[in-house]
DNA sequence: TTGCTCTGCTTACC
DNA sequence: ACTGGTAAGCAGAGCGC
C-alpha cells in the first residue's frame, strides 16, 4: 500500500497548478458531505474497494489470495464460478420480468404518415416527421445551442437546442434563407462567360461583394457564387469549385463544410443561450444587471484598456462566452454488454453485430439507475450483488428484441446521452443489432454516420438528442495533455475514472459471458455510473469544459468532441475572418507568398528549426533556481506580432522592422489575427482567470469554475504554436513558425549572456527555462526586469531545487524541491513507462536516500548506502524469490497497426504476433504490449505466455545497469566501482 | 561470430 | 483528419572483417 500511495503523491506534485486534476484532488475531501449525490457515490466506492470482504459471502466463488509483488498488497483473484448442476438453477422471479409496453414512441408516435424518400438519412426523416407533426420549434425562451448541422432533405441548416425550461431537445430549422456559396476573384461579367458554370445544374446566381484580403492588405471586390446545395459547391464530382478549377480559375472558401459556414455567417456560438421568437433566433445576453457580472465586466474592461485596439475589440465581443453561466443539463449514461464467445478475444464488430446483447445499463442525472438483462439458459438468479445500489432496478427480458426496443424508448427520452466509446461500439452495435432483430427503423433513435478520413471511424449521433462519446473527448491529446495534465495514462474508462474520480471499474476475473445475473448487472451498471460521474464530478467540471470549448471553438458539440486541436483552432480563425469580413486565404496563396526555410531543423526531416537546449553542467548542485518565460511561444506570437499576414507583410515601410534572429520582417500597421487572438487568450488567462482560480476570497464553486475556464484557455494557448507550425493547418505559414522558435532561441541565449554578465552561473536550460546556480533575489529581479525591457517577455521564478544532479545528458536530471522535498525526475529511463517495475523500485529506493541530502557531507553518506543497494539488487535478478514475472514486464505501445511494421520488427511486435497466434488476441494501434525479455527464441514473449524461467538474466542486469548509470553518473559513482569490492574500498 | 554504424522505433522534455 | 521540434536509448539490420 505504501508504494502505491507514494506514486499517487508524486503525481499530485507533478500536476500542481498545471491541471484540473490537481484541483480535483485537493478539493475532493473538503467537498464531501456537501453534496448529497456525491456522498452516496463515494460510499459505494468505499465499499467497493474492499473486494475481499465483498466476496467472502459469495459461496460460488473460489477466492485465491496472492501477494502482489509491486505494492505488497493482498490482491484477490477470482477463479471461474463452479459449474452448477441443473438442480441448482433458480428461476428468475416472475415479477422481475418486463411486462410489455404498447405505447408508441419514436416516429411511430402520433400516427404520422411519411412518404418514402430514397437515400434519405434517418435524421432527415425524423425532421420531416417533426415538420409534419408541427414540432419544429418556433418559440423558445431559453435554449442552449448544442448542435448545428445540415439536413439534406430540407436543404437547410438546423440547430438542436436544449430547452432550459423543459429539459428537452428542440429542433429549429434555418429561417434566414442562408444559401451555400463560394467566392471568386473574377468579376461577374467574366464569370458569366463561363458556359460550363452558367449551365451547371447546381449553379444558382452571382452576387458582388467586398472582402478584406489580408495578404495584400487591400479591400477587394469578389463574386459570391451561390449553389443550390452544399454538394454543388465543393463536394465530390462535378461542382462549382471543380468547374472553376477546370477553367484555371480558383474558388475561395469552397472547402468549408456547409454547417460551419452557416455558423460563421450567422455568427452563432454553440454553447451559448438563445431565444426563438416566431422562428427567429436571438442570442440571450447574460444578465449584466447583476452586481457580480457587472463587477467582472468592469474588471475585464480595465484589464485590456492598455492593449491594442484589436485585442480590445475582440475582448468586447467575446467576454460573454466566459461570463455566461453554464447550465447543468439532464443527461443519461449508458453501456451495453454483448455475449462474446468463449476464448474469443476479438472485440465484436459493431457493423456485423453478430452476438446478442445480454445487458444494458442506464444511469441519469434525474436519478434513473436501471439495468436490462436478457434471460439466458443455464444462469442462476440470486439476489442483487452486495454493492448494487438499493435505488437501482433490474428488469429481465425474455427476448433480446424487447430488451433493445425498450432501450430505444429510453434513448428517445433523454436529451443528452453519454457513452464511453459509443461511437465505435455501443451505439453503433445497437443500431445494427436492431436491424438484425428487425426492429423498425422508426423506433431506432440512432444515426450512424461514416466518419471522414481514411480511418473512417464511425460517428454515432442521435436523431433527436445529443450523443457525447467521452472516450473521444478524453482521448483528445490536448484534453489529456493540457486540461488533465496527463493524469491518466491510457484512455480507458478504468484508467480515466481511476485518475479523475479515484474509482475503478468492477474488477472481474470471469468472462462477461459467464457472469451470473447479479455480477453482470452490477458490472454493467458500474460502467454507466462511472461514465455519468465523469461528467458530474467537481461541479460538472467535464460538462462545463465541453460547453466552454464549444463556445471558444464555435463548433457544434458533436464535432467539437470528435476533432483535435488543429480543427478547433482552424474553426476559431475561420469564424474570426468571417466576423471581420476578411477573406479566408487559400493555403497555396500563403505558401507561395511566404516561402521561408531560412534554417534547417536539427533533426533531419523536420519542417523547421525548433528550440535550443543548453548543455548541462554535470555534477551535484545545491540551491538551483529555475526561471522560465511564461508561455514563451504565445507571448512571442503576441509581442512580436506574428501572423500569416503580418510576417513578410507587403508594406514597404515595414521592411526594416526585422524580427530578431530571422531574415523576416513584420507589420507595423496592424496587429495580426494570430497575434491578437492568441494574445487575448493568453492575457485573459494569465491576468484574470488564473489568479481568480486560486483566489481565496471566492467560493469554492466559483474558483472551480474559473479554474475550468483557465484550463480551457490553456488548451488553446499551448496548442496554438504547434498548430501554426503544422503543414496541414490551412493557415500554415513557415516564416511564422520559424520566427516563433527563432525568437525563442534568441531569448534564451540572450538570457544566458545576461545572467553571466551579472555573475550568475547557468547550469542548464531547455526551450524556455534557465537553471541558475544560487542566484540572489536581487540578481533574479534584475534578470526579470531586463527580460521585460529587452525581450518583451516575462521571465519568472518557477521553482528552487535544494539539490540537483545533472549528467551530461540533456533532458535528464534529478532534483529535489527546496520546500516540499518533492523529488523531480526528468527523462531518466527509470521514469519511462516501458521500464520494468523492478528497476523502478530500485530507483525509487535510491531516491528515498537522496531526499535528505542538502550538502556534500550528507551526500557522501548517501553515496555509500546507494552503492550497497545497487550491488544487492544486481544479485537478486533472476533469483526465484526476488522479483515476480510482472516486475520484469516491459510495456511498449504499438504506434502503428501490427501489419504496419515492414522495415524492422521490434520485440513488442513479435511478442504481440506470437500472442495473436496462440490466443487470437488482436492488438490495435495505440494498444500497449506487455512482454518479457527471454533467452533465445524471439527474444521477447508476451507476459501471458511467459514464466519466470524464461527471463534473460543478462539482459535484465544490463538494463538495470544502464538505467542506474544515468543517476550514478550525476552522483559521480561509476558502475564498475560498484561491482568490484576492491575498488570500492579505494573509493572511500 | 563479433564489432561497428546506421536506422527504426518509442518515449521523454518543453 | 492529422499541433511542433529536440533528445535519449534500445534493438534490428547491414556490412566488412
JSON list of N, CA and C in Angstrom, two decimals, chain A residues 372-437:
[
{"chain": "A", "resi": 372, "resn": "UNK", "atom": "N", "xyz": [-31.17, -3.55, -17.84]},
{"chain": "A", "resi": 372, "resn": "UNK", "atom": "CA", "xyz": [-31.99, -4.52, -18.58]},
{"chain": "A", "resi": 372, "resn": "UNK", "atom": "C", "xyz": [-31.13, -5.75, -18.83]},
{"chain": "A", "resi": 373, "resn": "UNK", "atom": "N", "xyz": [-31.64, -6.89, -18.40]},
{"chain": "A", "resi": 373, "resn": "UNK", "atom": "CA", "xyz": [-30.87, -8.13, -18.54]},
{"chain": "A", "resi": 373, "resn": "UNK", "atom": "C", "xyz": [-31.64, -9.14, -19.37]},
{"chain": "A", "resi": 374, "resn": "UNK", "atom": "N", "xyz": [-30.92, -9.81, -20.21]},
{"chain": "A", "resi": 374, "resn": "UNK", "atom": "CA", "xyz": [-31.53, -10.85, -21.05]},
{"chain": "A", "resi": 374, "resn": "UNK", "atom": "C", "xyz": [-31.50, -12.18, -20.30]},
{"chain": "A", "resi": 375, "resn": "UNK", "atom": "N", "xyz": [-32.65, -12.85, -20.28]},
{"chain": "A", "resi": 375, "resn": "UNK", "atom": "CA", "xyz": [-32.69, -14.18, -19.66]},
{"chain": "A", "resi": 375, "resn": "UNK", "atom": "C", "xyz": [-31.97, -15.17, -20.57]},
{"chain": "A", "resi": 376, "resn": "UNK", "atom": "N", "xyz": [-31.07, -15.94, -19.99]},
{"chain": "A", "resi": 376, "resn": "UNK", "atom": "CA", "xyz": [-30.33, -16.91, -20.79]},
{"chain": "A", "resi": 376, "resn": "UNK", "atom": "C", "xyz": [-30.31, -18.25, -20.08]},
{"chain": "A", "resi": 377, "resn": "UNK", "atom": "N", "xyz": [-30.22, -19.27, -20.85]},
{"chain": "A", "resi": 377, "resn": "UNK", "atom": "CA", "xyz": [-30.25, -20.60, -20.28]},
{"chain": "A", "resi": 377, "resn": "UNK", "atom": "C", "xyz": [-29.00, -20.89, -19.45]},
{"chain": "A", "resi": 378, "resn": "UNK", "atom": "N", "xyz": [-29.20, -21.60, -18.35]},
{"chain": "A", "resi": 378, "resn": "UNK", "atom": "CA", "xyz": [-28.06, -22.04, -17.56]},
{"chain": "A", "resi": 378, "resn": "UNK", "atom": "C", "xyz": [-27.58, -21.02, -16.55]},
{"chain": "A", "resi": 379, "resn": "UNK", "atom": "N", "xyz": [-28.28, -19.89, -16.43]},
{"chain": "A", "resi": 379, "resn": "UNK", "atom": "CA", "xyz": [-27.84, -18.89, -15.46]},
{"chain": "A", "resi": 379, "resn": "UNK", "atom": "C", "xyz": [-28.82, -18.82, -14.30]},
{"chain": "A", "resi": 380, "resn": "UNK", "atom": "N", "xyz": [-28.22, -18.59, -13.15]},
{"chain": "A", "resi": 380, "resn": "UNK", "atom": "CA", "xyz": [-29.00, -18.66, -11.92]},
{"chain": "A", "resi": 380, "resn": "UNK", "atom": "C", "xyz": [-29.35, -17.28, -11.44]},
{"chain": "A", "resi": 381, "resn": "UNK", "atom": "N", "xyz": [-30.56, -17.18, -10.96]},
{"chain": "A", "resi": 381, "resn": "UNK", "atom": "CA", "xyz": [-30.94, -15.93, -10.33]},
{"chain": "A", "resi": 381, "resn": "UNK", "atom": "C", "xyz": [-30.49, -15.95, -8.87]},
{"chain": "A", "resi": 382, "resn": "UNK", "atom": "N", "xyz": [-30.03, -14.83, -8.39]},
{"chain": "A", "resi": 382, "resn": "UNK", "atom": "CA", "xyz": [-29.80, -14.69, -6.96]},
{"chain": "A", "resi": 382, "resn": "UNK", "atom": "C", "xyz": [-30.04, -13.23, -6.64]},
{"chain": "A", "resi": 383, "resn": "UNK", "atom": "N", "xyz": [-30.11, -12.94, -5.37]},
{"chain": "A", "resi": 383, "resn": "UNK", "atom": "CA", "xyz": [-30.40, -11.54, -5.04]},
{"chain": "A", "resi": 383, "resn": "UNK", "atom": "C", "xyz": [-29.27, -10.63, -5.53]},
{"chain": "A", "resi": 384, "resn": "UNK", "atom": "N", "xyz": [-29.58, -9.36, -5.71]},
{"chain": "A", "resi": 384, "resn": "UNK", "atom": "CA", "xyz": [-28.59, -8.45, -6.33]},
{"chain": "A", "resi": 384, "resn": "UNK", "atom": "C", "xyz": [-27.24, -8.48, -5.61]},
{"chain": "A", "resi": 385, "resn": "UNK", "atom": "N", "xyz": [-26.25, -8.14, -6.34]},
{"chain": "A", "resi": 385, "resn": "UNK", "atom": "CA", "xyz": [-24.90, -8.04, -5.80]},
{"chain": "A", "resi": 385, "resn": "UNK", "atom": "C", "xyz": [-24.89, -7.09, -4.62]},
{"chain": "A", "resi": 386, "resn": "UNK", "atom": "N", "xyz": [-24.02, -7.39, -3.68]},
{"chain": "A", "resi": 386, "resn": "UNK", "atom": "CA", "xyz": [-23.95, -6.63, -2.44]},
{"chain": "A", "resi": 386, "resn": "UNK", "atom": "C", "xyz": [-23.84, -5.12, -2.67]},
{"chain": "A", "resi": 387, "resn": "UNK", "atom": "N", "xyz": [-23.10, -4.74, -3.69]},
{"chain": "A", "resi": 387, "resn": "UNK", "atom": "CA", "xyz": [-22.90, -3.31, -3.91]},
{"chain": "A", "resi": 387, "resn": "UNK", "atom": "C", "xyz": [-23.91, -2.68, -4.85]},
{"chain": "A", "resi": 388, "resn": "UNK", "atom": "N", "xyz": [-24.80, -3.50, -5.33]},
{"chain": "A", "resi": 388, "resn": "UNK", "atom": "CA", "xyz": [-25.82, -2.99, -6.26]},
{"chain": "A", "resi": 388, "resn": "UNK", "atom": "C", "xyz": [-26.68, -2.00, -5.51]},
{"chain": "A", "resi": 389, "resn": "UNK", "atom": "N", "xyz": [-26.78, -0.74, -5.99]},
{"chain": "A", "resi": 389, "resn": "UNK", "atom": "CA", "xyz": [-27.49, 0.29, -5.21]},
{"chain": "A", "resi": 389, "resn": "UNK", "atom": "C", "xyz": [-28.94, -0.08, -4.97]},
{"chain": "A", "resi": 390, "resn": "UNK", "atom": "N", "xyz": [-29.43, 0.27, -3.80]},
{"chain": "A", "resi": 390, "resn": "UNK", "atom": "CA", "xyz": [-30.79, -0.08, -3.43]},
{"chain": "A", "resi": 390, "resn": "UNK", "atom": "C", "xyz": [-31.81, 0.64, -4.32]},
{"chain": "A", "resi": 391, "resn": "UNK", "atom": "N", "xyz": [-31.43, 1.80, -4.83]},
{"chain": "A", "resi": 391, "resn": "UNK", "atom": "CA", "xyz": [-32.39, 2.54, -5.66]},
{"chain": "A", "resi": 391, "resn": "UNK", "atom": "C", "xyz": [-32.26, 2.20, -7.14]},
{"chain": "A", "resi": 392, "resn": "UNK", "atom": "N", "xyz": [-31.51, 1.18, -7.46]},
{"chain": "A", "resi": 392, "resn": "UNK", "atom": "CA", "xyz": [-31.39, 0.77, -8.86]},
{"chain": "A", "resi": 392, "resn": "UNK", "atom": "C", "xyz": [-32.31, -0.42, -9.11]},
{"chain": "A", "resi": 393, "resn": "UNK", "atom": "N", "xyz": [-32.83, -0.49, -10.33]},
{"chain": "A", "resi": 393, "resn": "UNK", "atom": "CA", "xyz": [-33.74, -1.60, -10.63]},
{"chain": "A", "resi": 393, "resn": "UNK", "atom": "C", "xyz": [-33.18, -2.48, -11.74]},
{"chain": "A", "resi": 394, "resn": "UNK", "atom": "N", "xyz": [-33.59, -3.74, -11.68]},
{"chain": "A", "resi": 394, "resn": "UNK", "atom": "CA", "xyz": [-33.21, -4.68, -12.72]},
{"chain": "A", "resi": 394, "resn": "UNK", "atom": "C", "xyz": [-34.48, -5.18, -13.39]},
{"chain": "A", "resi": 395, "resn": "UNK", "atom": "N", "xyz": [-34.48, -5.18, -14.70]},
{"chain": "A", "resi": 395, "resn": "UNK", "atom": "CA", "xyz": [-35.63, -5.73, -15.43]},
{"chain": "A", "resi": 395, "resn": "UNK", "atom": "C", "xyz": [-35.10, -6.84, -16.34]},
{"chain": "A", "resi": 396, "resn": "UNK", "atom": "N", "xyz": [-35.73, -7.99, -16.24]},
{"chain": "A", "resi": 396, "resn": "UNK", "atom": "CA", "xyz": [-35.32, -9.11, -17.08]},
{"chain": "A", "resi": 396, "resn": "UNK", "atom": "C", "xyz": [-36.18, -9.18, -18.34]},
{"chain": "A", "resi": 397, "resn": "UNK", "atom": "N", "xyz": [-35.56, -9.62, -19.41]},
{"chain": "A", "resi": 397, "resn": "UNK", "atom": "CA", "xyz": [-36.27, -9.76, -20.69]},
{"chain": "A", "resi": 397, "resn": "UNK", "atom": "C", "xyz": [-36.15, -11.18, -21.19]},
{"chain": "A", "resi": 398, "resn": "UNK", "atom": "N", "xyz": [-37.24, -11.66, -21.77]},
{"chain": "A", "resi": 398, "resn": "UNK", "atom": "CA", "xyz": [-37.19, -13.00, -22.35]},
{"chain": "A", "resi": 398, "resn": "UNK", "atom": "C", "xyz": [-36.67, -12.91, -23.78]},
{"chain": "A", "resi": 399, "resn": "UNK", "atom": "N", "xyz": [-36.83, -11.75, -24.41]},
{"chain": "A", "resi": 399, "resn": "UNK", "atom": "CA", "xyz": [-36.30, -11.64, -25.77]},
{"chain": "A", "resi": 399, "resn": "UNK", "atom": "C", "xyz": [-35.37, -10.43, -25.89]},
{"chain": "A", "resi": 400, "resn": "UNK", "atom": "N", "xyz": [-34.36, -10.60, -26.71]},
{"chain": "A", "resi": 400, "resn": "UNK", "atom": "CA", "xyz": [-33.41, -9.53, -26.94]},
{"chain": "A", "resi": 400, "resn": "UNK", "atom": "C", "xyz": [-34.07, -8.37, -27.68]},
{"chain": "A", "resi": 401, "resn": "UNK", "atom": "N", "xyz": [-35.02, -8.72, -28.55]},
{"chain": "A", "resi": 401, "resn": "UNK", "atom": "CA", "xyz": [-35.71, -7.69, -29.33]},
{"chain": "A", "resi": 401, "resn": "UNK", "atom": "C", "xyz": [-36.46, -6.74, -28.40]},
{"chain": "A", "resi": 402, "resn": "UNK", "atom": "N", "xyz": [-37.14, -7.30, -27.42]},
{"chain": "A", "resi": 402, "resn": "UNK", "atom": "CA", "xyz": [-37.88, -6.46, -26.48]},
{"chain": "A", "resi": 402, "resn": "UNK", "atom": "C", "xyz": [-36.91, -5.62, -25.66]},
{"chain": "A", "resi": 403, "resn": "UNK", "atom": "N", "xyz": [-35.80, -6.24, -25.28]},
{"chain": "A", "resi": 403, "resn": "UNK", "atom": "CA", "xyz": [-34.81, -5.52, -24.48]},
{"chain": "A", "resi": 403, "resn": "UNK", "atom": "C", "xyz": [-34.29, -4.30, -25.24]},
{"chain": "A", "resi": 404, "resn": "UNK", "atom": "N", "xyz": [-33.97, -4.51, -26.50]},
{"chain": "A", "resi": 404, "resn": "UNK", "atom": "CA", "xyz": [-33.41, -3.41, -27.29]},
{"chain": "A", "resi": 404, "resn": "UNK", "atom": "C", "xyz": [-34.49, -2.36, -27.60]},
{"chain": "A", "resi": 405, "resn": "UNK", "atom": "N", "xyz": [-35.69, -2.82, -27.85]},
{"chain": "A", "resi": 405, "resn": "UNK", "atom": "CA", "xyz": [-36.79, -1.89, -28.13]},
{"chain": "A", "resi": 405, "resn": "UNK", "atom": "C", "xyz": [-37.02, -0.97, -26.93]},
{"chain": "A", "resi": 406, "resn": "UNK", "atom": "N", "xyz": [-37.03, -1.56, -25.75]},
{"chain": "A", "resi": 406, "resn": "UNK", "atom": "CA", "xyz": [-37.24, -0.76, -24.55]},
{"chain": "A", "resi": 406, "resn": "UNK", "atom": "C", "xyz": [-36.06, 0.19, -24.29]},
{"chain": "A", "resi": 407, "resn": "UNK", "atom": "N", "xyz": [-34.89, -0.24, -24.71]},
{"chain": "A", "resi": 407, "resn": "UNK", "atom": "CA", "xyz": [-33.72, 0.64, -24.62]},
{"chain": "A", "resi": 407, "resn": "UNK", "atom": "C", "xyz": [-33.92, 1.86, -25.50]},
{"chain": "A", "resi": 408, "resn": "UNK", "atom": "N", "xyz": [-34.42, 1.62, -26.69]},
{"chain": "A", "resi": 408, "resn": "UNK", "atom": "CA", "xyz": [-34.67, 2.73, -27.62]},
{"chain": "A", "resi": 408, "resn": "UNK", "atom": "C", "xyz": [-35.70, 3.70, -27.05]},
{"chain": "A", "resi": 409, "resn": "UNK", "atom": "N", "xyz": [-36.67, 3.14, -26.38]},
{"chain": "A", "resi": 409, "resn": "UNK", "atom": "CA", "xyz": [-37.69, 4.01, -25.78]},
{"chain": "A", "resi": 409, "resn": "UNK", "atom": "C", "xyz": [-37.02, 5.01, -24.82]},
{"chain": "A", "resi": 410, "resn": "UNK", "atom": "N", "xyz": [-36.08, 4.49, -24.04]},
{"chain": "A", "resi": 410, "resn": "UNK", "atom": "CA", "xyz": [-35.37, 5.38, -23.10]},
{"chain": "A", "resi": 410, "resn": "UNK", "atom": "C", "xyz": [-34.50, 6.38, -23.86]},
{"chain": "A", "resi": 411, "resn": "UNK", "atom": "N", "xyz": [-33.82, 5.89, -24.88]},
{"chain": "A", "resi": 411, "resn": "UNK", "atom": "CA", "xyz": [-32.90, 6.76, -25.63]},
{"chain": "A", "resi": 411, "resn": "UNK", "atom": "C", "xyz": [-33.60, 7.95, -26.28]},
{"chain": "A", "resi": 412, "resn": "UNK", "atom": "N", "xyz": [-34.82, 7.75, -26.73]},
{"chain": "A", "resi": 412, "resn": "UNK", "atom": "CA", "xyz": [-35.56, 8.87, -27.33]},
{"chain": "A", "resi": 412, "resn": "UNK", "atom": "C", "xyz": [-35.88, 9.93, -26.28]},
{"chain": "A", "resi": 413, "resn": "UNK", "atom": "N", "xyz": [-35.97, 9.47, -25.03]},
{"chain": "A", "resi": 413, "resn": "UNK", "atom": "CA", "xyz": [-36.46, 10.36, -23.97]},
{"chain": "A", "resi": 413, "resn": "UNK", "atom": "C", "xyz": [-35.41, 11.34, -23.46]},
{"chain": "A", "resi": 414, "resn": "UNK", "atom": "N", "xyz": [-34.16, 10.93, -23.47]},
{"chain": "A", "resi": 414, "resn": "UNK", "atom": "CA", "xyz": [-33.14, 11.78, -22.85]},
{"chain": "A", "resi": 414, "resn": "UNK", "atom": "C", "xyz": [-32.49, 12.73, -23.84]},
{"chain": "A", "resi": 415, "resn": "UNK", "atom": "N", "xyz": [-32.34, 13.98, -23.45]},
{"chain": "A", "resi": 415, "resn": "UNK", "atom": "CA", "xyz": [-31.77, 14.96, -24.38]},
{"chain": "A", "resi": 415, "resn": "UNK", "atom": "C", "xyz": [-30.29, 14.71, -24.67]},
{"chain": "A", "resi": 416, "resn": "UNK", "atom": "N", "xyz": [-29.59, 14.25, -23.65]},
{"chain": "A", "resi": 416, "resn": "UNK", "atom": "CA", "xyz": [-28.16, 14.04, -23.84]},
{"chain": "A", "resi": 416, "resn": "UNK", "atom": "C", "xyz": [-27.78, 12.65, -23.35]},
{"chain": "A", "resi": 417, "resn": "UNK", "atom": "N", "xyz": [-27.14, 11.91, -24.21]},
{"chain": "A", "resi": 417, "resn": "UNK", "atom": "CA", "xyz": [-26.74, 10.55, -23.87]},
{"chain": "A", "resi": 417, "resn": "UNK", "atom": "C", "xyz": [-25.21, 10.48, -23.87]},
{"chain": "A", "resi": 418, "resn": "UNK", "atom": "N", "xyz": [-24.68, 10.00, -22.76]},
{"chain": "A", "resi": 418, "resn": "UNK", "atom": "CA", "xyz": [-23.23, 9.91, -22.61]},
{"chain": "A", "resi": 418, "resn": "UNK", "atom": "C", "xyz": [-22.82, 8.45, -22.71]},
{"chain": "A", "resi": 419, "resn": "UNK", "atom": "N", "xyz": [-21.80, 8.18, -23.50]},
{"chain": "A", "resi": 419, "resn": "UNK", "atom": "CA", "xyz": [-21.27, 6.81, -23.54]},
{"chain": "A", "resi": 419, "resn": "UNK", "atom": "C", "xyz": [-19.76, 6.88, -23.40]},
{"chain": "A", "resi": 420, "resn": "UNK", "atom": "N", "xyz": [-19.19, 5.73, -23.23]},
{"chain": "A", "resi": 420, "resn": "UNK", "atom": "CA", "xyz": [-17.74, 5.63, -23.31]},
{"chain": "A", "resi": 420, "resn": "UNK", "atom": "C", "xyz": [-17.45, 4.70, -24.48]},
{"chain": "A", "resi": 421, "resn": "UNK", "atom": "N", "xyz": [-17.02, 5.28, -25.57]},
{"chain": "A", "resi": 421, "resn": "UNK", "atom": "CA", "xyz": [-16.77, 4.54, -26.81]},
{"chain": "A", "resi": 421, "resn": "UNK", "atom": "C", "xyz": [-18.06, 4.14, -27.54]},
{"chain": "A", "resi": 422, "resn": "UNK", "atom": "N", "xyz": [-19.10, 4.91, -27.37]},
{"chain": "A", "resi": 422, "resn": "UNK", "atom": "CA", "xyz": [-20.36, 4.63, -28.04]},
{"chain": "A", "resi": 422, "resn": "UNK", "atom": "C", "xyz": [-20.28, 4.78, -29.55]},
{"chain": "A", "resi": 423, "resn": "UNK", "atom": "N", "xyz": [-19.39, 5.65, -30.03]},
{"chain": "A", "resi": 423, "resn": "UNK", "atom": "CA", "xyz": [-19.24, 5.84, -31.47]},
{"chain": "A", "resi": 423, "resn": "UNK", "atom": "C", "xyz": [-18.84, 4.54, -32.16]},
{"chain": "A", "resi": 424, "resn": "UNK", "atom": "N", "xyz": [-17.82, 3.94, -31.60]},
{"chain": "A", "resi": 424, "resn": "UNK", "atom": "CA", "xyz": [-17.30, 2.75, -32.26]},
{"chain": "A", "resi": 424, "resn": "UNK", "atom": "C", "xyz": [-17.88, 1.46, -31.72]},
{"chain": "A", "resi": 425, "resn": "UNK", "atom": "N", "xyz": [-18.56, 1.56, -30.60]},
{"chain": "A", "resi": 425, "resn": "UNK", "atom": "CA", "xyz": [-19.15, 0.34, -30.12]},
{"chain": "A", "resi": 425, "resn": "UNK", "atom": "C", "xyz": [-20.64, 0.43, -29.77]},
{"chain": "A", "resi": 426, "resn": "UNK", "atom": "N", "xyz": [-20.95, 0.89, -28.58]},
{"chain": "A", "resi": 426, "resn": "UNK", "atom": "CA", "xyz": [-22.30, 0.73, -28.06]},
{"chain": "A", "resi": 426, "resn": "UNK", "atom": "C", "xyz": [-23.43, 1.15, -29.03]},
{"chain": "A", "resi": 427, "resn": "UNK", "atom": "N", "xyz": [-23.40, 2.41, -29.44]},
{"chain": "A", "resi": 427, "resn": "UNK", "atom": "CA", "xyz": [-24.50, 2.89, -30.28]},
{"chain": "A", "resi": 427, "resn": "UNK", "atom": "C", "xyz": [-24.46, 2.24, -31.66]},
{"chain": "A", "resi": 428, "resn": "UNK", "atom": "N", "xyz": [-23.26, 2.13, -32.17]},
{"chain": "A", "resi": 428, "resn": "UNK", "atom": "CA", "xyz": [-23.08, 1.51, -33.48]},
{"chain": "A", "resi": 428, "resn": "UNK", "atom": "C", "xyz": [-23.61, 0.07, -33.46]},
{"chain": "A", "resi": 429, "resn": "UNK", "atom": "N", "xyz": [-23.25, -0.62, -32.41]},
{"chain": "A", "resi": 429, "resn": "UNK", "atom": "CA", "xyz": [-23.66, -2.02, -32.28]},
{"chain": "A", "resi": 429, "resn": "UNK", "atom": "C", "xyz": [-25.17, -2.13, -32.17]},
{"chain": "A", "resi": 430, "resn": "UNK", "atom": "N", "xyz": [-25.76, -1.28, -31.32]},
{"chain": "A", "resi": 430, "resn": "UNK", "atom": "CA", "xyz": [-27.21, -1.34, -31.13]},
{"chain": "A", "resi": 430, "resn": "UNK", "atom": "C", "xyz": [-27.95, -1.05, -32.42]},
{"chain": "A", "resi": 431, "resn": "UNK", "atom": "N", "xyz": [-27.44, -0.07, -33.16]},
{"chain": "A", "resi": 431, "resn": "UNK", "atom": "CA", "xyz": [-28.09, 0.29, -34.42]},
{"chain": "A", "resi": 431, "resn": "UNK", "atom": "C", "xyz": [-28.18, -0.92, -35.36]},
{"chain": "A", "resi": 432, "resn": "UNK", "atom": "N", "xyz": [-27.04, -1.57, -35.53]},
{"chain": "A", "resi": 432, "resn": "UNK", "atom": "CA", "xyz": [-27.01, -2.69, -36.47]},
{"chain": "A", "resi": 432, "resn": "UNK", "atom": "C", "xyz": [-27.70, -3.93, -35.91]},
{"chain": "A", "resi": 433, "resn": "UNK", "atom": "N", "xyz": [-27.59, -4.10, -34.61]},
{"chain": "A", "resi": 433, "resn": "UNK", "atom": "CA", "xyz": [-28.25, -5.25, -33.99]},
{"chain": "A", "resi": 433, "resn": "UNK", "atom": "C", "xyz": [-29.76, -5.11, -34.14]},
{"chain": "A", "resi": 434, "resn": "UNK", "atom": "N", "xyz": [-30.24, -3.87, -34.04]},
{"chain": "A", "resi": 434, "resn": "UNK", "atom": "CA", "xyz": [-31.68, -3.63, -34.18]},
{"chain": "A", "resi": 434, "resn": "UNK", "atom": "C", "xyz": [-32.15, -4.01, -35.58]},
{"chain": "A", "resi": 435, "resn": "UNK", "atom": "N", "xyz": [-31.34, -3.71, -36.59]},
{"chain": "A", "resi": 435, "resn": "UNK", "atom": "CA", "xyz": [-31.68, -4.12, -37.95]},
{"chain": "A", "resi": 435, "resn": "UNK", "atom": "C", "xyz": [-31.78, -5.63, -38.02]},
{"chain": "A", "resi": 436, "resn": "UNK", "atom": "N", "xyz": [-30.81, -6.27, -37.41]},
{"chain": "A", "resi": 436, "resn": "UNK", "atom": "CA", "xyz": [-30.79, -7.74, -37.43]},
{"chain": "A", "resi": 436, "resn": "UNK", "atom": "C", "xyz": [-32.02, -8.32, -36.77]},
{"chain": "A", "resi": 437, "resn": "UNK", "atom": "N", "xyz": [-32.44, -7.68, -35.69]},
{"chain": "A", "resi": 437, "resn": "UNK", "atom": "CA", "xyz": [-33.59, -8.20, -34.94]},
{"chain": "A", "resi": 437, "resn": "UNK", "atom": "C", "xyz": [-34.91, -7.70, -35.53]}
]
